[in-house]
């Protein structure tokens, strides 16, 4: 009896060591890589029964219920509750792509002030959420596409990133066909005109190949669309002088981008009330579709869209960042920007501010790009053309400094503050109409 | 070996007789009630929701089965005095214990197997598919469930060598919940973020406590990715070995305690 | 003949709230091979505890014991003995035949031997017709008989039977009793723990009466119960004599006009007979009666209790 006991004790010791090594060295590292669902601290937001259920394999269900709840909060306008709940849902069920996508959309687009300007300070958070989702859903296109779309459409400035994410998205199996052409548009906005051509050509060939096999009406429509896209692009490259430049004959022929459009940009900034500014000005592109981006921000707060590493899911509430895409019409703009009713969004805690105006030809619609080109070679302005802030492009860019006292109408600015750019002329009453009557850019 | 198998056989027979039909019926019914409604609740595609949901139900059911089956294994034998007719035969206590355990595990295999068949049938009907790609992952998770539940049964059997059924239920349940949480807890607290004492305790716990989370491939975050890399099979294999090793530990400890015990 | 069971100062101590209690207290027991030994005692006297110790199911606190010449810790001895616990439930989902196969496997009996034995034993305990029925459909007597059958699978030299007739109807009693007597004829040693005294009295060769974990009385049954009483049957006994007899401490009972006198032989029976005759009565018979086991048991246990009280 003694001997088997000693033997068993020996086996017991060996097994204890073995399980420890197996668990620590082999299983845990792989668990961390493949199965970890992130931060457990998040679990604090669950009621005990939800927590218990979530641990016992019903996580998906709990996540589903919470997601319904999230939607409720969103529609009630309780935005503060939305972000943590989205975090919780994704923690419970990190493979719910829809939650990442919709959650990021809410965060980036839907936290708005009274005049429907979204709170741009949240954009890094939305990106962060999407990137986390991408980590957990790497073999599916959806969140790559959503991230690309956020760069392309919402940020609408950092097209390198948009291209990068769309390239990932289209390389995933099962990506929807109609989503693939967005990459060509992103290439164009990023200034990679030939890459766009190559991609349009590939899409056209794929569609043609598919139609050759299936011969069904749906693929025929797709094939026609891709053909049209490719042709349009070729026509634009030609008419905007892309090929002419390459051949060194750009100056010889009357391309559309010659005889540049004069942007004729002048502006006036008035602090009409506490935290209410009015920007008015002239604008040489009279047709609709070209928006001038107006930003008012803390002087030292140049918001980087890309989330910083280790960014937690909250924003710096002391910072102010207002962005308004100014709607222009009949050669002018006039916008009253009221920031007084959303103190959480516009805290105005800093002393110094910068007001910026920015227009890039890359984000302009095609019919305007036809005149000014992809890089702004077809536009001019007496004062504000800048070829440094966006390398390789001629953009419109200017800024003025404002102080806290000016914006809050304090001290010497009790009666208001007005800034007029050089050459600013008050807009005549003749053109103060909602009717768009100026269709041509040629003045 | 004959003795172990004989004891295992009767244990299996008894377990099956008692519960299996009822359980399968209940689980099947639950599926039928839940499945059509469940996809409404989630933003995710219905296959994932359904599979997680239904496998969750199977997991809970099997955990309850595993615990109830083993917690009463020894007390029932003693109460009915059948244990005396067995131990007065040329049967070692270790053989008795192993036989009882193997019997329970076979019962679990049968029950989880049947529930999986019901599950696959329900899926095939609900999604109108017999595609192996759709249905095979369910089987894979059921296999891991067998290992997880075998470990749970070994734990309950171990406690039953010295604790009363009520205490045993509590202990086993506690360890099951804690063991399922082991990896995330260790990940969070093992680094000493919450103080050195908690960190050390967490490390010790992670080393010693049966880690049920190691046997869970359900809800794997990048499980899709892991499948593509083929590393899910490695993970499953490691997990299975871990379970077997840990069951070995619990069985040896149980044998030591049971040898000493007066029944 | 050797000893089938031999204990020396076998003791089992339990801790209770009241302190340590010796459930079995320095028990010295010798059971010879080939006899039917009755192990008697009131409930809680330590009978089952003793048996469990002998079977190595629980462990003695002190003392030693040998079974069939081997130490009780030597599990090889289990091949040669069998145990039928009090009121065991067998796995109800199994049939009688399956039960025998199950226990046969525990004895490591291989086929076809196992099937042959099972069949034989089913005939022996008269269950061959019910072999295919589940245990849950068996009556108590049938369950006890299948229990006996399983305990015979290994052709044991020594059988421990714990209350083998408890809760059975009279016919089942007789059946079990006959089976046990049959065992003795086959040369087996049978150790019966019981308080069904009439059964024990009919079949046991020797008995031990245990009380509070100690042996209160032990010996051959015929010797323990020998002598003791005389039964006198008389007629036409005058009432005066009857009353005098009663006063002298004899049990007197009237059956019609017959008077039955049951007197311990320590009293002067000749004097009673003379008294009846001289008063005109007729003596019909004089019979020496064995003591009843029940009397012995009650005396012993009560005596023990009184002793214990005195001690306290």
CSV table of C-alpha atoms in Angstrom, one decimal, chain A residues 100-284:
chain,number,residue,atom,x,y,z
A,100,UNK,CA,-18.8,48.9,-33.9
A,101,UNK,CA,-20.1,50.4,-37.2
A,102,UNK,CA,-23.2,51.9,-35.8
A,103,UNK,CA,-21.6,52.9,-32.6
A,104,UNK,CA,-18.8,54.7,-34.4
A,105,UNK,CA,-21.3,56.4,-36.7
A,106,UNK,CA,-23.2,57.7,-33.7
A,107,UNK,CA,-20.1,58.9,-32.0
A,108,UNK,CA,-18.7,60.6,-35.1
A,109,UNK,CA,-21.8,62.0,-36.6
A,110,UNK,CA,-24.6,62.3,-34.2
A,111,UNK,CA,-23.4,64.1,-31.1
A,112,UNK,CA,-24.4,67.5,-32.4
A,113,UNK,CA,-25.1,71.0,-31.2
A,114,UNK,CA,-28.3,72.9,-31.7
A,115,UNK,CA,-27.4,73.8,-35.2
A,116,UNK,CA,-26.6,70.2,-36.1
A,117,UNK,CA,-22.8,70.6,-36.1
A,118,UNK,CA,-21.3,67.4,-34.9
A,119,UNK,CA,-18.8,67.4,-32.1
A,120,UNK,CA,-15.5,66.7,-33.8
A,121,UNK,CA,-13.7,66.0,-30.6
A,122,UNK,CA,-15.3,62.6,-30.7
A,123,UNK,CA,-13.8,61.6,-34.0
A,124,UNK,CA,-10.7,60.0,-32.5
A,125,UNK,CA,-13.0,58.0,-30.2
A,126,UNK,CA,-15.0,56.7,-33.2
A,127,UNK,CA,-11.8,55.8,-34.9
A,128,UNK,CA,-10.5,54.1,-31.9
A,129,UNK,CA,-13.7,52.0,-31.6
A,130,UNK,CA,-13.5,51.0,-35.2
A,131,UNK,CA,-9.9,50.1,-34.9
A,132,UNK,CA,-10.7,47.9,-31.9
A,133,UNK,CA,-13.5,46.3,-33.9
A,134,UNK,CA,-11.1,45.7,-36.8
A,135,UNK,CA,-8.8,43.8,-34.4
A,136,UNK,CA,-11.5,41.4,-33.5
A,137,UNK,CA,-12.9,41.1,-37.0
A,138,UNK,CA,-9.9,41.0,-39.2
A,139,UNK,CA,-11.1,38.7,-41.8
A,140,UNK,CA,-14.2,40.6,-42.8
A,141,UNK,CA,-14.3,43.8,-44.9
A,142,UNK,CA,-17.0,45.6,-43.0
A,143,UNK,CA,-15.1,47.5,-40.4
A,144,UNK,CA,-12.2,48.3,-42.7
A,145,UNK,CA,-14.7,49.9,-45.0
A,146,UNK,CA,-16.4,51.8,-42.2
A,147,UNK,CA,-13.1,53.2,-41.0
A,148,UNK,CA,-12.1,54.2,-44.5
A,149,UNK,CA,-15.5,55.8,-44.9
A,150,UNK,CA,-15.0,57.9,-41.8
A,151,UNK,CA,-11.8,59.2,-43.1
A,152,UNK,CA,-13.2,59.7,-46.6
A,153,UNK,CA,-16.5,61.3,-45.7
A,154,UNK,CA,-16.5,62.7,-42.2
A,155,UNK,CA,-12.9,63.8,-41.8
A,156,UNK,CA,-12.7,64.5,-45.5
A,157,UNK,CA,-9.1,65.7,-45.3
A,158,UNK,CA,-6.8,62.8,-44.6
A,159,UNK,CA,-7.2,60.8,-47.8
A,160,UNK,CA,-4.0,58.8,-47.3
A,161,UNK,CA,-5.7,57.0,-44.5
A,162,UNK,CA,-9.0,56.5,-46.3
A,163,UNK,CA,-7.1,54.8,-49.2
A,164,UNK,CA,-5.2,52.6,-46.8
A,165,UNK,CA,-8.4,51.3,-45.1
A,166,UNK,CA,-10.3,50.9,-48.4
A,167,UNK,CA,-7.4,49.0,-49.9
A,168,UNK,CA,-7.8,46.6,-46.9
A,169,UNK,CA,-11.5,46.4,-47.2
A,170,UNK,CA,-11.6,45.5,-50.9
A,171,UNK,CA,-9.0,42.8,-50.4
A,172,UNK,CA,-11.2,40.9,-48.0
A,173,UNK,CA,-13.3,38.0,-49.2
A,174,UNK,CA,-16.9,38.7,-49.6
A,175,UNK,CA,-16.7,42.5,-50.0
A,176,UNK,CA,-19.8,43.8,-51.7
A,177,UNK,CA,-19.2,44.7,-55.3
A,178,UNK,CA,-20.7,48.2,-55.2
A,179,UNK,CA,-18.4,49.1,-52.3
A,180,UNK,CA,-15.3,48.5,-54.4
A,181,UNK,CA,-15.5,51.6,-56.6
A,182,UNK,CA,-15.2,53.9,-53.5
A,183,UNK,CA,-11.4,53.1,-53.6
A,184,UNK,CA,-11.1,54.8,-56.9
A,185,UNK,CA,-12.7,58.0,-55.6
A,186,UNK,CA,-10.4,57.8,-52.6
A,187,UNK,CA,-7.4,57.5,-54.9
A,188,UNK,CA,-8.5,60.6,-56.7
A,189,UNK,CA,-8.9,62.6,-53.5
A,190,UNK,CA,-5.5,61.4,-52.5
A,191,UNK,CA,-4.1,62.7,-55.7
A,192,UNK,CA,-3.3,59.2,-57.0
A,193,UNK,CA,-5.0,59.7,-60.3
A,194,UNK,CA,-3.3,56.9,-62.2
A,195,UNK,CA,-4.0,54.4,-59.4
A,196,UNK,CA,-7.6,55.4,-59.7
A,197,UNK,CA,-7.5,54.6,-63.4
A,198,UNK,CA,-5.9,51.2,-62.8
A,199,UNK,CA,-8.5,50.4,-60.2
A,200,UNK,CA,-11.4,51.5,-62.5
A,201,UNK,CA,-9.9,49.3,-65.2
A,202,UNK,CA,-9.7,46.3,-62.9
A,203,UNK,CA,-13.2,46.8,-61.8
A,204,UNK,CA,-14.4,47.0,-65.4
A,205,UNK,CA,-12.5,43.9,-66.4
A,206,UNK,CA,-13.9,42.0,-63.4
A,207,UNK,CA,-17.4,43.0,-64.2
A,208,UNK,CA,-16.9,42.1,-67.9
A,209,UNK,CA,-15.5,38.7,-67.0
A,210,UNK,CA,-18.3,38.0,-64.7
A,211,UNK,CA,-20.9,39.0,-67.3
A,212,UNK,CA,-19.2,36.8,-69.8
A,213,UNK,CA,-19.9,33.9,-67.5
A,214,UNK,CA,-23.3,34.7,-66.1
A,215,UNK,CA,-24.9,36.8,-68.8
A,216,UNK,CA,-27.6,37.9,-66.4
A,217,UNK,CA,-29.1,41.4,-66.3
A,218,UNK,CA,-27.7,42.4,-62.9
A,219,UNK,CA,-24.1,41.8,-63.9
A,220,UNK,CA,-24.8,43.6,-67.1
A,221,UNK,CA,-25.8,46.7,-65.2
A,222,UNK,CA,-22.7,46.4,-63.1
A,223,UNK,CA,-20.6,46.0,-66.2
A,224,UNK,CA,-22.2,49.1,-67.8
A,225,UNK,CA,-21.6,51.1,-64.7
A,226,UNK,CA,-18.0,50.1,-64.4
A,227,UNK,CA,-17.5,50.9,-68.1
A,228,UNK,CA,-19.0,54.4,-67.6
A,229,UNK,CA,-16.9,55.0,-64.5
A,230,UNK,CA,-13.7,54.1,-66.4
A,231,UNK,CA,-14.7,56.2,-69.4
A,232,UNK,CA,-15.6,59.2,-67.2
A,233,UNK,CA,-12.3,59.0,-65.5
A,234,UNK,CA,-10.4,58.9,-68.8
A,235,UNK,CA,-12.4,61.8,-70.1
A,236,UNK,CA,-11.6,63.8,-66.9
A,237,UNK,CA,-8.0,63.0,-67.0
A,238,UNK,CA,-7.9,64.2,-70.6
A,239,UNK,CA,-10.0,67.3,-70.2
A,240,UNK,CA,-8.2,68.4,-67.0
A,241,UNK,CA,-5.0,68.2,-68.8
A,242,UNK,CA,-3.5,65.2,-66.9
A,243,UNK,CA,-2.2,63.5,-70.0
A,244,UNK,CA,-1.2,66.9,-71.5
A,245,UNK,CA,1.0,67.6,-68.5
A,246,UNK,CA,2.6,64.2,-68.8
A,247,UNK,CA,3.3,64.8,-72.5
A,248,UNK,CA,4.6,68.3,-71.7
A,249,UNK,CA,1.9,70.0,-73.9
A,250,UNK,CA,-0.3,71.3,-71.1
A,251,UNK,CA,0.3,74.9,-71.9
A,252,UNK,CA,-0.3,74.4,-75.6
A,253,UNK,CA,-3.9,73.3,-75.5
A,254,UNK,CA,-7.0,74.9,-74.0
A,255,UNK,CA,-7.6,72.6,-71.1
A,256,UNK,CA,-10.6,73.4,-68.8
A,257,UNK,CA,-8.2,74.1,-66.0
A,258,UNK,CA,-6.6,76.9,-67.9
A,259,UNK,CA,-7.8,80.5,-67.3
A,260,UNK,CA,-8.1,79.9,-63.5
A,261,UNK,CA,-11.2,80.6,-61.5
A,262,UNK,CA,-10.7,83.5,-59.2
A,263,UNK,CA,-11.8,82.5,-55.8
A,264,UNK,CA,-12.1,86.1,-54.8
A,265,UNK,CA,-12.2,85.1,-51.2
A,266,UNK,CA,-12.8,87.9,-48.6
A,267,UNK,CA,-14.5,87.5,-45.2
A,268,UNK,CA,-15.7,89.3,-42.2
A,269,UNK,CA,-16.0,87.8,-38.7
A,270,UNK,CA,-18.4,89.5,-36.3
A,271,UNK,CA,-19.0,88.5,-32.7
A,272,UNK,CA,-22.7,89.3,-32.7
A,273,UNK,CA,-23.4,88.0,-29.2
A,274,UNK,CA,-21.7,86.1,-26.5
A,275,UNK,CA,-20.3,83.0,-28.2
A,276,UNK,CA,-22.2,83.8,-31.4
A,277,UNK,CA,-20.2,84.7,-34.4
A,278,UNK,CA,-21.3,85.6,-37.9
A,279,UNK,CA,-19.1,84.9,-40.8
A,280,UNK,CA,-19.9,86.5,-44.1
A,281,UNK,CA,-17.8,86.8,-47.3
A,282,UNK,CA,-17.4,86.5,-51.0
A,283,UNK,CA,-16.6,83.4,-52.8
A,284,UNK,CA,-15.8,83.0,-56.5
